[in-house]
């Protein structure tokens, strides 16, 4: 059985560590905050200029001056700090954020990532994605394994890149891959969603990958 | 020298000309200098190049200046919320230069700090790097990006004194402090106008040297782009959760 969106988020949450500062993208990555283990201190960063944020406000307590990077109303917590967007990206670019979890359209076996534009369509802009993947210590992509039967894990991205050689891990509905983005180790399948056969992954993956010995 | 002006129109008098470059603070609709934007619309100035992270939404914020076709070019990181923008862009009436958000923020910070260019890893190996100088530092590729300055910066602050010292509120700070430093002239609208000495000097984010003109906007309307809430009966909700309404 492939993982659901919630199960993919739950799997991504296993990459969290106590004391981590984390930036979550829009979509499935946002759901990861539901699975922060009890007792673990994880501070979420919002790239518009906020570190440490809480859940959505109670109805009637929305504050237009208090939003996250998705422009959603949000709340403060006792650890919250506010800063400018320049300070926010200094934090990101300077390698002070431990983990970025974000979605993707395509990932290549060398760690290249494409998630910001499709040529011929109206381009909305990359926002902070290029800065996040270039600056955050560990980059985890959470995405569907294929889009309309087209593979998304490729030998080379065909869409314009968000970052070259930036992805450390890919979690799809079918399994989990690691990518040795700095070295020559390539891509490795390290986990399968329960009941998903290796053959299914092989049929739906264009990228070359090794299979971790424990899975054979 | 008197920095406080009676209204937004007066605060912009003599500063606006066609084809100028304007920086406008804000992220989404949060912390945007909406009263000053309305005054720019009313002035009829056109051919503007506007540096702003986003382009407002239809009929709000910079969307006002798009409706009237006063903007020729936007330098932004994300413009997905504005339908007028998409129409004018596809019709070839509007130019867009996309900058990664952090690169945009740093270009403005650098411009205001007298730094003409800097190197960043952001965008290396992507289309953003095309035509730009690249260098290798410690075995990694970096892209050269230029500092940005503007003829005029318009910013929104929570509190300001008559000297132009500014304090921002929560995430409404965003791009406002850097933009205040990068305009040849910076005009600030403030929700609360106070006297020198009323602000704690330790809390001032933008020192008055950067701000030439101030206007008091006690009734500034604030907009919420994505109203997300949670129900009261749910006890402990994790960060970033609830529902969109």
XYZ file of C-alpha atoms in Angstrom, chain A residues 30-31 33-36 44 47-50 53-76 82-87 89-90 92-95 116-117 121-132 134-136 160-164 182, chain B residues 27-31 53-54 76-81 85-86 89-90 98-103 105-106 109 120-128 140-141 158 169-175 177-178 191 222-235 237-244:
140
model
C 3.248 21.646 6.337
C 1.648 18.450 7.714
C 4.304 19.724 12.173
C 1.492 17.324 13.186
C 4.078 14.616 13.851
C 6.721 16.384 15.938
C 9.755 26.254 12.882
C 11.110 32.903 5.853
C 9.199 36.193 5.847
C 10.822 36.823 9.257
C 9.714 34.667 12.188
C 5.476 29.785 15.543
C 2.365 28.131 16.870
C -0.901 26.840 15.398
C -3.488 28.873 13.518
C -5.259 31.439 15.752
C -8.656 30.899 17.314
C -11.439 32.371 15.224
C -11.659 36.093 15.895
C -8.031 36.345 17.034
C -6.461 36.591 13.559
C -3.791 39.297 13.365
C -2.995 40.743 9.900
C 0.534 41.515 11.145
C 1.166 37.871 12.048
C 1.434 35.553 9.045
C 3.624 32.706 7.827
C 5.393 32.375 4.487
C 2.183 30.973 2.962
C 0.482 34.263 3.983
C -1.703 32.326 6.449
C -2.603 33.794 9.835
C -0.545 32.152 12.580
C 0.221 32.585 16.308
C 3.200 33.361 18.528
C 10.723 38.415 14.687
C 13.299 39.804 12.252
C 13.562 41.293 8.770
C 13.495 39.190 5.611
C 17.213 40.010 5.109
C 18.007 38.581 8.558
C 17.650 34.700 4.667
C 21.001 35.369 6.353
C 18.978 30.374 5.831
C 21.922 31.154 3.539
C 24.361 31.107 6.441
C 23.577 27.466 7.201
C 9.367 26.508 -9.507
C 8.391 26.812 -13.136
C 2.864 28.377 -18.240
C 2.421 31.602 -16.280
C 5.350 31.712 -13.882
C 4.512 32.799 -10.363
C 8.068 33.061 -9.079
C 10.397 31.015 -6.914
C 9.812 32.821 -3.614
C 12.391 31.580 -1.099
C 12.839 28.065 -2.508
C 16.173 28.699 -4.258
C 17.654 30.254 -1.112
C 16.379 27.438 1.115
C 21.130 26.421 -1.398
C 21.561 27.301 2.267
C 19.849 24.833 4.606
C 14.286 24.628 -15.036
C 16.235 23.988 -11.826
C 15.558 25.444 -8.401
C 18.939 24.185 -7.237
C 21.783 22.056 -8.628
C 28.383 16.125 -2.709
C 5.198 40.596 2.315
C 1.944 39.604 0.705
C -0.482 42.196 2.132
C 1.332 42.269 5.491
C 3.165 45.499 6.314
C 8.488 40.903 -2.866
C 4.914 40.483 -4.154
C 9.757 40.434 -7.170
C 10.146 36.884 -5.902
C 6.520 35.725 -6.142
C 3.492 37.230 -7.873
C 1.078 34.308 -7.811
C -1.809 36.064 -6.085
C -0.655 40.798 -13.100
C -0.915 37.561 -15.085
C 2.238 40.003 -18.288
C 0.802 37.604 -20.870
C 12.157 37.310 -10.689
C 14.696 37.287 -7.876
C 14.994 34.548 -5.270
C 13.453 36.012 -2.118
C 16.675 35.961 -0.092
C 18.669 37.368 -2.988
C 16.291 40.950 0.386
C 20.098 40.949 0.332
C 20.248 45.433 2.128
C 25.657 33.948 -3.086
C 25.210 30.196 -3.562
C 21.515 30.801 -4.216
C 20.671 30.048 -7.854
C 24.095 28.643 -8.810
C 23.614 26.184 -11.680
C 20.100 27.517 -12.442
C 18.684 29.956 -15.021
C 18.974 32.738 -12.411
C 31.553 25.786 -4.281
C 30.054 27.904 -7.052
C 3.867 50.373 13.506
C 5.192 45.014 14.495
C 5.543 41.209 14.229
C 5.886 39.864 10.668
C 4.890 43.253 9.212
C 8.614 44.089 9.482
C 9.646 41.863 6.479
C 11.206 43.994 3.694
C 13.780 47.946 7.191
C 16.059 47.186 4.219
C 0.247 53.722 12.559
C -5.049 45.916 7.142
C -5.846 42.947 4.951
C -5.615 39.220 5.554
C -4.779 37.179 2.479
C -5.233 33.642 3.873
C -7.482 33.593 6.916
C -6.628 30.367 8.736
C -8.078 29.540 12.169
C -8.607 26.624 14.547
C -11.608 25.648 16.606
C -11.643 26.471 20.293
C -12.608 22.973 21.343
C -9.379 21.467 20.054
C -7.041 21.452 23.021
C -2.822 22.012 18.247
C 0.618 21.588 16.740
C 2.385 24.466 14.988
C 1.062 25.452 11.599
C -2.192 23.533 11.777
C -5.873 24.261 11.665
C -8.040 24.907 8.663
C -8.464 27.455 5.967
